[in-house]
Amino acid sequence: MTTGMAKVAGVMGWPVAHSLSPRLHGYWLQQHGIDGAYIPMAVQPDKIEAALRALPVLGFRGCNLTVPHKERALDIVDHVDPVAARIGAVNTVIVDEKGKLKGFNTDYIGFIESLKASVPQWNPKSGPAVVLGAGGAARAVVVGLIEAGVKEVRIINRTEEKARALVEGLADGRTQLRRWPWGWPEEALADATLLVNTTTLGMKGQAALDVDMKALPPTAIVMDIVYVPLMTGLLQQAQARGNPVVTGIGMLLHQAAPGFEAWFGVRPAVTPELEKFVLSKT
Ligand code: ATR
């Protein structure tokens, strides 16, 4: 039920029609019987500042940001959480009691929470993690791995310069960050305990990811952040050789929980029923 007292939040993107967030937050609002609304907002790139500034004026509790607004929002919000600054992107905005905009990044939390929920026995100290890609999603994943206490992360990316920038930008002494040229280098994979694809390869409508997992131990967890299709080529091949696999939908579901809690006052649960409900749209 939505009354005149409803708590309101939403997602800004351009385009926004593909976003699964309204469906996801709508499920939780209904589940908890909250007087609230979560709406899609199609905001053109050059209007993002005006749109964010309008949030307190309109009485919004905050919003999520998706492509292409996440990076630009860093310069607009009044306060940026240090981890969001490190990642270089804001995906969650909270309007505080004084009407100030606070920017956070929950993608890295979503990544780690999803991994822990799918493979509870995962031990961040068990060995090196390999990350395919060096874009925005890779930055959130690498920060998640650093925050979780992984001691070595190996970045494999097509464009060397982007991998170098990621390694230099995120190195902080806690975790060794190393980079490899694009491919499936044996020395990067042989003792890895986790492999994560953060590239767009394997996504519906994109080129396939060329996979050669020979050198990867069969005990290594294989995770894809692509979730359309849910079982990507990478995950299918990993599963066939016995590796534990983690699909990409969990990261989307788990990244949404902190925002929902801040705006609507309830910590929501990520359940198999929620996953089924959200995926029934894709
Ligand atoms: P996102 O924010 O989703 O991470 P992005 O910043 O555009 O998106 O990053 C996309 C990632 O997919 C990059 O690591 C990109 O590699 P480059 O740095 O070389 O561009 C990777 N990627 C996309 N298409 C690729 C392809 N055909 N082959 C190899 N890597 C590809």
mmCIF file of C-alpha atoms and ligand atoms in Angstrom:
data_model
loop_
_atom_site.group_PDB
_atom_site.id
_atom_site.type_symbol
_atom_site.label_atom_id
_atom_site.label_comp_id
_atom_site.label_asym_id
_atom_site.label_seq_id
_atom_site.Cartn_x
_atom_site.Cartn_y
_atom_site.Cartn_z
ATOM 1 C CA MET A 1 0.000 0.000 0.000
ATOM 2 C CA THR A 2 1.240 3.501 -0.807
ATOM 3 C CA THR A 3 -0.195 6.467 1.127
ATOM 4 C CA GLY A 4 0.646 10.159 1.262
ATOM 5 C CA MET A 5 3.207 9.293 3.937
ATOM 6 C CA ALA A 6 5.091 6.855 1.709
ATOM 7 C CA LYS A 7 8.869 6.667 1.844
ATOM 8 C CA VAL A 8 10.135 7.138 -1.704
ATOM 9 C CA ALA A 9 13.323 6.050 -3.487
ATOM 10 C CA GLY A 10 14.191 4.851 -6.983
ATOM 11 C CA VAL A 11 16.851 4.289 -9.619
ATOM 12 C CA MET A 12 18.272 6.789 -12.103
ATOM 13 C CA GLY A 13 19.675 5.486 -15.371
ATOM 14 C CA TRP A 14 19.720 6.223 -19.108
ATOM 15 C CA PRO A 15 18.125 4.100 -20.306
ATOM 16 C CA VAL A 16 16.456 2.701 -17.200
ATOM 17 C CA ALA A 17 13.743 0.458 -18.623
ATOM 18 C CA HIS A 18 15.986 -2.649 -18.423
ATOM 19 C CA SER A 19 16.721 -2.147 -14.712
ATOM 20 C CA LEU A 20 15.649 -4.991 -12.435
ATOM 21 C CA SER A 21 15.907 -2.780 -9.328
ATOM 22 C CA PRO A 22 12.246 -1.585 -9.242
ATOM 23 C CA ARG A 23 11.130 -5.214 -9.357
ATOM 24 C CA LEU A 24 13.606 -6.202 -6.672
ATOM 25 C CA HIS A 25 12.804 -3.359 -4.255
ATOM 26 C CA GLY A 26 9.101 -3.692 -5.022
ATOM 27 C CA TYR A 27 9.237 -7.328 -3.893
ATOM 28 C CA TRP A 28 10.815 -6.358 -0.566
ATOM 29 C CA LEU A 29 8.413 -3.431 -0.017
ATOM 30 C CA GLN A 30 5.473 -5.747 -0.473
ATOM 31 C CA GLN A 31 7.013 -8.549 1.572
ATOM 32 C CA HIS A 32 7.486 -6.224 4.549
ATOM 33 C CA GLY A 33 4.212 -4.326 4.065
ATOM 34 C CA ILE A 34 6.103 -1.036 3.919
ATOM 35 C CA ASP A 35 4.342 2.183 2.987
ATOM 36 C CA GLY A 36 6.882 3.050 0.304
ATOM 37 C CA ALA A 37 7.666 3.247 -3.396
ATOM 38 C CA TYR A 38 10.738 2.568 -5.540
ATOM 39 C CA ILE A 39 10.469 3.996 -9.030
ATOM 40 C CA PRO A 40 12.509 3.973 -12.264
ATOM 41 C CA MET A 41 13.735 7.427 -13.317
ATOM 42 C CA ALA A 42 15.002 7.931 -16.866
ATOM 43 C CA VAL A 43 17.545 10.729 -16.417
ATOM 44 C CA GLN A 44 19.573 11.988 -19.370
ATOM 45 C CA PRO A 45 23.324 12.168 -18.748
ATOM 46 C CA ASP A 46 23.447 15.980 -18.787
ATOM 47 C CA LYS A 47 20.559 16.187 -16.309
ATOM 48 C CA ILE A 48 21.993 13.996 -13.561
ATOM 49 C CA GLU A 49 23.096 16.900 -11.366
ATOM 50 C CA ALA A 50 19.664 18.551 -11.482
ATOM 51 C CA ALA A 51 18.007 15.196 -10.838
ATOM 52 C CA LEU A 52 20.176 14.380 -7.805
ATOM 53 C CA ARG A 53 19.717 17.888 -6.395
ATOM 54 C CA ALA A 54 15.959 17.427 -6.725
ATOM 55 C CA LEU A 55 15.934 14.385 -4.416
ATOM 56 C CA PRO A 56 15.787 16.350 -1.117
ATOM 57 C CA VAL A 57 13.428 18.902 -2.671
ATOM 58 C CA LEU A 58 11.003 16.123 -3.556
ATOM 59 C CA GLY A 59 11.369 14.388 -0.205
ATOM 60 C CA PHE A 60 13.100 11.305 -1.609
ATOM 61 C CA ARG A 61 15.033 9.121 0.815
ATOM 62 C CA GLY A 62 17.651 8.516 -1.867
ATOM 63 C CA CYS A 63 18.248 6.502 -5.005
ATOM 64 C CA ASN A 64 20.356 3.976 -6.840
ATOM 65 C CA LEU A 65 22.396 4.964 -9.863
ATOM 66 C CA THR A 66 23.082 2.845 -12.891
ATOM 67 C CA VAL A 67 24.777 3.343 -16.255
ATOM 68 C CA PRO A 68 25.912 6.023 -17.143
ATOM 69 C CA HIS A 69 25.603 8.019 -13.897
ATOM 70 C CA LYS A 70 27.755 6.159 -11.387
ATOM 71 C CA GLU A 71 31.047 7.947 -12.053
ATOM 72 C CA ARG A 72 29.632 11.449 -12.551
ATOM 73 C CA ALA A 73 27.735 11.260 -9.254
ATOM 74 C CA LEU A 74 31.031 11.211 -7.360
ATOM 75 C CA ASP A 75 31.495 14.920 -8.150
ATOM 76 C CA ILE A 76 27.895 15.873 -7.420
ATOM 77 C CA VAL A 77 27.032 14.390 -4.024
ATOM 78 C CA ASP A 78 27.908 16.354 -0.876
ATOM 79 C CA HIS A 79 29.770 13.518 0.790
ATOM 80 C CA VAL A 80 31.457 10.500 -0.782
ATOM 81 C CA ASP A 81 32.125 7.383 1.249
ATOM 82 C CA PRO A 82 35.886 6.622 1.072
ATOM 83 C CA VAL A 83 35.363 3.171 -0.464
ATOM 84 C CA ALA A 84 33.129 4.628 -3.176
ATOM 85 C CA ALA A 85 35.872 7.177 -3.872
ATOM 86 C CA ARG A 86 38.410 4.337 -4.192
ATOM 87 C CA ILE A 87 36.179 2.439 -6.604
ATOM 88 C CA GLY A 88 35.460 5.652 -8.496
ATOM 89 C CA ALA A 89 31.692 5.170 -8.632
ATOM 90 C CA VAL A 90 28.561 5.829 -6.571
ATOM 91 C CA ASN A 91 25.620 3.430 -6.961
ATOM 92 C CA THR A 92 23.660 4.347 -3.817
ATOM 93 C CA VAL A 93 22.678 7.838 -2.658
ATOM 94 C CA ILE A 94 21.169 8.527 0.744
ATOM 95 C CA VAL A 95 19.548 11.861 1.586
ATOM 96 C CA ASP A 96 20.425 12.664 5.209
ATOM 97 C CA GLU A 97 18.231 14.516 7.727
ATOM 98 C CA LYS A 98 19.703 17.861 6.646
ATOM 99 C CA GLY A 99 18.962 17.213 2.980
ATOM 100 C CA LYS A 100 22.595 16.472 2.093
ATOM 101 C CA LEU A 101 23.427 13.792 -0.485
ATOM 102 C CA LYS A 102 25.661 10.972 0.694
ATOM 103 C CA GLY A 103 27.202 8.713 -1.950
ATOM 104 C CA PHE A 104 28.114 5.066 -1.380
ATOM 105 C CA ASN A 105 29.136 2.083 -3.459
ATOM 106 C CA THR A 106 27.465 -1.179 -2.496
ATOM 107 C CA ASP A 107 28.572 -3.180 -5.551
ATOM 108 C CA TYR A 108 31.671 -4.402 -3.752
ATOM 109 C CA ILE A 109 29.538 -5.463 -0.769
ATOM 110 C CA GLY A 110 27.118 -7.220 -3.121
ATOM 111 C CA PHE A 111 29.977 -9.114 -4.735
ATOM 112 C CA ILE A 112 31.439 -10.362 -1.440
ATOM 113 C CA GLU A 113 28.057 -11.116 0.168
ATOM 114 C CA SER A 114 26.990 -13.087 -2.879
ATOM 115 C CA LEU A 115 30.193 -15.103 -2.857
ATOM 116 C CA LYS A 116 29.896 -15.819 0.888
ATOM 117 C CA ALA A 117 26.218 -16.756 0.600
ATOM 118 C CA SER A 118 26.872 -19.161 -2.310
ATOM 119 C CA VAL A 119 30.074 -20.700 -0.934
ATOM 120 C CA PRO A 120 29.977 -20.277 2.865
ATOM 121 C CA GLN A 121 33.256 -22.133 3.280
ATOM 122 C CA TRP A 122 35.111 -19.621 1.079
ATOM 123 C CA ASN A 123 38.248 -18.507 2.854
ATOM 124 C CA PRO A 124 39.713 -15.243 1.500
ATOM 125 C CA LYS A 125 43.143 -16.312 2.746
ATOM 126 C CA SER A 126 43.059 -19.644 0.898
ATOM 127 C CA GLY A 127 45.018 -18.366 -2.118
ATOM 128 C CA PRO A 128 45.224 -15.955 -5.044
ATOM 129 C CA ALA A 129 42.119 -14.655 -6.845
ATOM 130 C CA VAL A 130 42.081 -14.060 -10.608
ATOM 131 C CA VAL A 131 39.935 -11.254 -12.039
ATOM 132 C CA LEU A 132 39.163 -11.053 -15.758
ATOM 133 C CA GLY A 133 38.636 -7.430 -16.787
ATOM 134 C CA ALA A 134 39.690 -4.005 -15.529
ATOM 135 C CA GLY A 135 36.603 -1.820 -16.030
ATOM 136 C CA GLY A 136 34.224 -0.305 -13.498
ATOM 137 C CA ALA A 137 32.861 -3.657 -12.360
ATOM 138 C CA ALA A 138 36.394 -5.016 -11.912
ATOM 139 C CA ARG A 139 37.253 -2.096 -9.618
ATOM 140 C CA ALA A 140 34.336 -2.941 -7.325
ATOM 141 C CA VAL A 141 35.270 -6.650 -7.349
ATOM 142 C CA VAL A 142 38.954 -5.982 -6.622
ATOM 143 C CA VAL A 143 38.061 -3.604 -3.757
ATOM 144 C CA GLY A 144 35.714 -6.291 -2.406
ATOM 145 C CA LEU A 145 38.532 -8.844 -2.501
ATOM 146 C CA ILE A 146 40.938 -6.423 -0.778
ATOM 147 C CA GLU A 147 38.376 -5.578 1.922
ATOM 148 C CA ALA A 148 37.700 -9.296 2.451
ATOM 149 C CA GLY A 149 41.399 -9.909 3.109
ATOM 150 C CA VAL A 150 42.527 -11.692 -0.071
ATOM 151 C CA LYS A 151 46.311 -11.485 -0.156
ATOM 152 C CA GLU A 152 46.906 -11.583 -3.915
ATOM 153 C CA VAL A 153 44.711 -10.542 -6.831
ATOM 154 C CA ARG A 154 45.747 -11.174 -10.436
ATOM 155 C CA ILE A 155 44.197 -8.976 -13.089
ATOM 156 C CA ILE A 156 43.922 -10.272 -16.646
ATOM 157 C CA ASN A 157 42.758 -7.633 -19.119
ATOM 158 C CA ARG A 158 42.864 -7.027 -22.852
ATOM 159 C CA THR A 159 43.961 -3.385 -22.601
ATOM 160 C CA GLU A 160 47.201 -3.302 -20.641
ATOM 161 C CA GLU A 161 46.879 0.384 -19.799
ATOM 162 C CA LYS A 162 43.544 -0.107 -18.064
ATOM 163 C CA ALA A 163 44.908 -2.963 -15.985
ATOM 164 C CA ARG A 164 47.900 -0.828 -15.026
ATOM 165 C CA ALA A 165 45.632 2.071 -13.997
ATOM 166 C CA LEU A 166 43.479 -0.263 -11.902
ATOM 167 C CA VAL A 167 46.478 -1.811 -10.147
ATOM 168 C CA GLU A 168 48.100 1.564 -9.474
ATOM 169 C CA GLY A 169 44.853 3.147 -8.360
ATOM 170 C CA LEU A 170 43.835 0.404 -5.950
ATOM 171 C CA ALA A 171 47.176 -0.739 -4.517
ATOM 172 C CA ASP A 172 47.191 0.003 -0.788
ATOM 173 C CA GLY A 173 49.704 -2.393 0.705
ATOM 174 C CA ARG A 174 47.149 -4.868 2.038
ATOM 175 C CA THR A 175 46.904 -6.983 -1.087
ATOM 176 C CA GLN A 176 49.399 -7.743 -3.811
ATOM 177 C CA LEU A 177 47.883 -6.701 -7.155
ATOM 178 C CA ARG A 178 49.500 -8.177 -10.273
ATOM 179 C CA ARG A 179 48.529 -8.051 -13.912
ATOM 180 C CA TRP A 180 48.750 -10.416 -16.860
ATOM 181 C CA PRO A 181 48.108 -10.016 -20.589
ATOM 182 C CA TRP A 182 44.734 -11.142 -21.902
ATOM 183 C CA GLY A 183 44.371 -14.939 -22.112
ATOM 184 C CA TRP A 184 44.503 -17.914 -19.741
ATOM 185 C CA PRO A 185 48.115 -17.824 -18.487
ATOM 186 C CA GLU A 186 49.059 -21.023 -16.671
ATOM 187 C CA GLU A 187 51.172 -19.308 -14.027
ATOM 188 C CA ALA A 188 48.285 -17.021 -13.065
ATOM 189 C CA LEU A 189 45.743 -19.843 -12.852
ATOM 190 C CA ALA A 190 47.682 -22.833 -11.476
ATOM 191 C CA ASP A 191 47.326 -22.017 -7.759
ATOM 192 C CA ALA A 192 44.255 -19.749 -7.925
ATOM 193 C CA THR A 193 41.352 -20.432 -5.560
ATOM 194 C CA LEU A 194 38.878 -18.033 -7.164
ATOM 195 C CA LEU A 195 38.266 -16.795 -10.721
ATOM 196 C CA VAL A 196 35.843 -13.949 -11.446
ATOM 197 C CA ASN A 197 34.747 -12.712 -14.863
ATOM 198 C CA THR A 198 33.969 -8.984 -14.740
ATOM 199 C CA THR A 199 34.103 -8.415 -18.494
ATOM 200 C CA THR A 200 30.974 -8.071 -20.582
ATOM 201 C CA LEU A 201 31.960 -11.154 -22.608
ATOM 202 C CA GLY A 202 29.398 -13.947 -22.442
ATOM 203 C CA MET A 203 26.513 -11.521 -21.868
ATOM 204 C CA LYS A 204 23.472 -11.846 -24.120
ATOM 205 C CA GLY A 205 24.166 -9.797 -27.248
ATOM 206 C CA GLN A 206 27.942 -9.665 -26.617
ATOM 207 C CA ALA A 207 30.774 -11.828 -27.916
ATOM 208 C CA ALA A 208 31.478 -15.102 -26.138
ATOM 209 C CA LEU A 209 34.312 -15.441 -23.638
ATOM 210 C CA ASP A 210 36.966 -17.813 -25.013
ATOM 211 C CA VAL A 211 37.577 -20.146 -22.125
ATOM 212 C CA ASP A 212 40.633 -22.312 -21.437
ATOM 213 C CA MET A 213 40.504 -23.408 -17.811
ATOM 214 C CA LYS A 214 42.981 -26.316 -18.091
ATOM 215 C CA ALA A 215 45.409 -24.770 -15.629
ATOM 216 C CA LEU A 216 42.770 -23.854 -13.037
ATOM 217 C CA PRO A 217 42.481 -26.248 -10.054
ATOM 218 C CA PRO A 218 39.074 -28.005 -10.010
ATOM 219 C CA THR A 219 38.572 -26.744 -6.449
ATOM 220 C CA ALA A 220 38.733 -23.067 -7.490
ATOM 221 C CA ILE A 221 35.449 -21.175 -7.256
ATOM 222 C CA VAL A 222 34.361 -19.709 -10.609
ATOM 223 C CA MET A 223 32.116 -16.659 -10.540
ATOM 224 C CA ASP A 224 30.610 -14.561 -13.319
ATOM 225 C CA ILE A 225 29.075 -11.164 -12.736
ATOM 226 C CA VAL A 226 27.141 -11.484 -15.999
ATOM 227 C CA TYR A 227 23.616 -12.735 -15.178
ATOM 228 C CA VAL A 228 21.937 -12.742 -18.577
ATOM 229 C CA PRO A 229 22.218 -15.636 -19.261
ATOM 230 C CA LEU A 230 22.474 -16.919 -15.713
ATOM 231 C CA MET A 231 24.629 -19.898 -16.687
ATOM 232 C CA THR A 232 27.200 -18.258 -18.929
ATOM 233 C CA GLY A 233 29.540 -20.303 -21.104
ATOM 234 C CA LEU A 234 32.244 -19.817 -18.479
ATOM 235 C CA LEU A 235 30.043 -21.174 -15.686
ATOM 236 C CA GLN A 236 28.819 -24.098 -17.797
ATOM 237 C CA GLN A 237 32.373 -25.155 -18.554
ATOM 238 C CA ALA A 238 33.446 -24.675 -14.940
ATOM 239 C CA GLN A 239 30.545 -26.723 -13.657
ATOM 240 C CA ALA A 240 31.268 -29.494 -16.164
ATOM 241 C CA ARG A 241 34.811 -29.862 -14.789
ATOM 242 C CA GLY A 242 33.599 -29.843 -11.187
ATOM 243 C CA ASN A 243 34.450 -26.313 -10.065
ATOM 244 C CA PRO A 244 32.014 -24.677 -7.638
ATOM 245 C CA VAL A 245 30.211 -21.887 -9.543
ATOM 246 C CA VAL A 246 28.525 -18.634 -8.472
ATOM 247 C CA THR A 247 26.119 -16.890 -10.843
ATOM 248 C CA GLY A 248 25.967 -13.115 -11.247
ATOM 249 C CA ILE A 249 22.437 -12.523 -9.981
ATOM 250 C CA GLY A 250 23.506 -12.711 -6.319
ATOM 251 C CA MET A 251 25.690 -9.622 -6.674
ATOM 252 C CA LEU A 252 22.726 -7.628 -7.990
ATOM 253 C CA LEU A 253 20.454 -8.816 -5.183
ATOM 254 C CA HIS A 254 22.974 -8.299 -2.395
ATOM 255 C CA GLN A 255 24.114 -4.839 -3.573
ATOM 256 C CA ALA A 256 20.525 -3.643 -3.198
ATOM 257 C CA ALA A 257 20.095 -4.574 0.475
ATOM 258 C CA PRO A 258 22.064 -1.733 2.158
ATOM 259 C CA GLY A 259 20.162 0.962 0.208
ATOM 260 C CA PHE A 260 16.802 -0.637 0.976
ATOM 261 C CA GLU A 261 17.668 -0.727 4.677
ATOM 262 C CA ALA A 262 18.772 2.931 4.699
ATOM 263 C CA TRP A 263 15.672 4.201 2.876
ATOM 264 C CA PHE A 264 12.953 1.946 4.242
ATOM 265 C CA GLY A 265 14.295 0.906 7.668
ATOM 266 C CA VAL A 266 14.313 -2.876 7.253
ATOM 267 C CA ARG A 267 17.254 -5.116 6.377
ATOM 268 C CA PRO A 268 15.816 -7.304 3.596
ATOM 269 C CA ALA A 269 16.758 -10.923 2.991
ATOM 270 C CA VAL A 270 18.120 -12.367 -0.242
ATOM 271 C CA THR A 271 16.286 -15.644 -0.774
ATOM 272 C CA PRO A 272 15.903 -18.203 -3.585
ATOM 273 C CA GLU A 273 12.278 -16.983 -3.996
ATOM 274 C CA LEU A 274 13.483 -13.417 -4.567
ATOM 275 C CA GLU A 275 16.037 -14.633 -7.106
ATOM 276 C CA LYS A 276 13.340 -16.571 -8.960
ATOM 277 C CA PHE A 277 10.985 -13.585 -8.927
ATOM 278 C CA VAL A 278 13.593 -11.136 -10.221
ATOM 279 C CA LEU A 279 14.849 -13.537 -12.903
ATOM 280 C CA SER A 280 11.378 -14.312 -14.197
ATOM 281 C CA LYS A 281 11.614 -10.923 -15.949
ATOM 282 C CA THR A 282 14.954 -11.493 -17.751
HETATM 283 P P1 ATR B 1 31.958 -2.329 -16.656
HETATM 284 O O1 ATR B 1 31.678 -1.017 -15.991
HETATM 285 O O2 ATR B 1 30.740 -3.213 -16.809
HETATM 286 O O3 ATR B 1 33.106 -3.050 -16.030
HETATM 287 P P2 ATR B 1 33.661 -1.389 -18.751
HETATM 288 O O4 ATR B 1 34.257 -0.418 -17.797
HETATM 289 O O5 ATR B 1 33.339 -0.948 -20.130
HETATM 290 O O6 ATR B 1 32.309 -1.989 -18.166
HETATM 291 O O7 ATR B 1 34.640 -2.669 -18.800
HETATM 292 C C1 ATR B 1 34.397 -3.732 -19.658
HETATM 293 C C2 ATR B 1 35.496 -4.804 -19.468
HETATM 294 O O8 ATR B 1 35.247 -5.852 -20.410
HETATM 295 C C3 ATR B 1 36.891 -4.285 -19.738
HETATM 296 O O9 ATR B 1 37.814 -4.956 -18.914
HETATM 297 C C4 ATR B 1 37.088 -4.672 -21.210
HETATM 298 O O10 ATR B 1 38.431 -4.831 -21.602
HETATM 299 P P3 ATR B 1 39.304 -3.559 -22.106
HETATM 300 O O11 ATR B 1 39.805 -2.875 -20.875
HETATM 301 O O12 ATR B 1 40.363 -4.165 -22.923
HETATM 302 O O13 ATR B 1 38.361 -2.696 -22.926
HETATM 303 C C5 ATR B 1 36.404 -6.019 -21.234
HETATM 304 N N1 ATR B 1 36.015 -6.384 -22.598
HETATM 305 C C6 ATR B 1 34.929 -5.962 -23.288
HETATM 306 N N2 ATR B 1 34.904 -6.511 -24.523
HETATM 307 C C7 ATR B 1 36.018 -7.307 -24.612
HETATM 308 C C8 ATR B 1 36.556 -8.155 -25.620
HETATM 309 N N3 ATR B 1 35.957 -8.295 -26.808
HETATM 310 N N4 ATR B 1 37.716 -8.818 -25.337
HETATM 311 C C9 ATR B 1 38.336 -8.688 -24.153
HETATM 312 N N5 ATR B 1 37.864 -7.897 -23.149
HETATM 313 C C10 ATR B 1 36.725 -7.227 -23.379
#
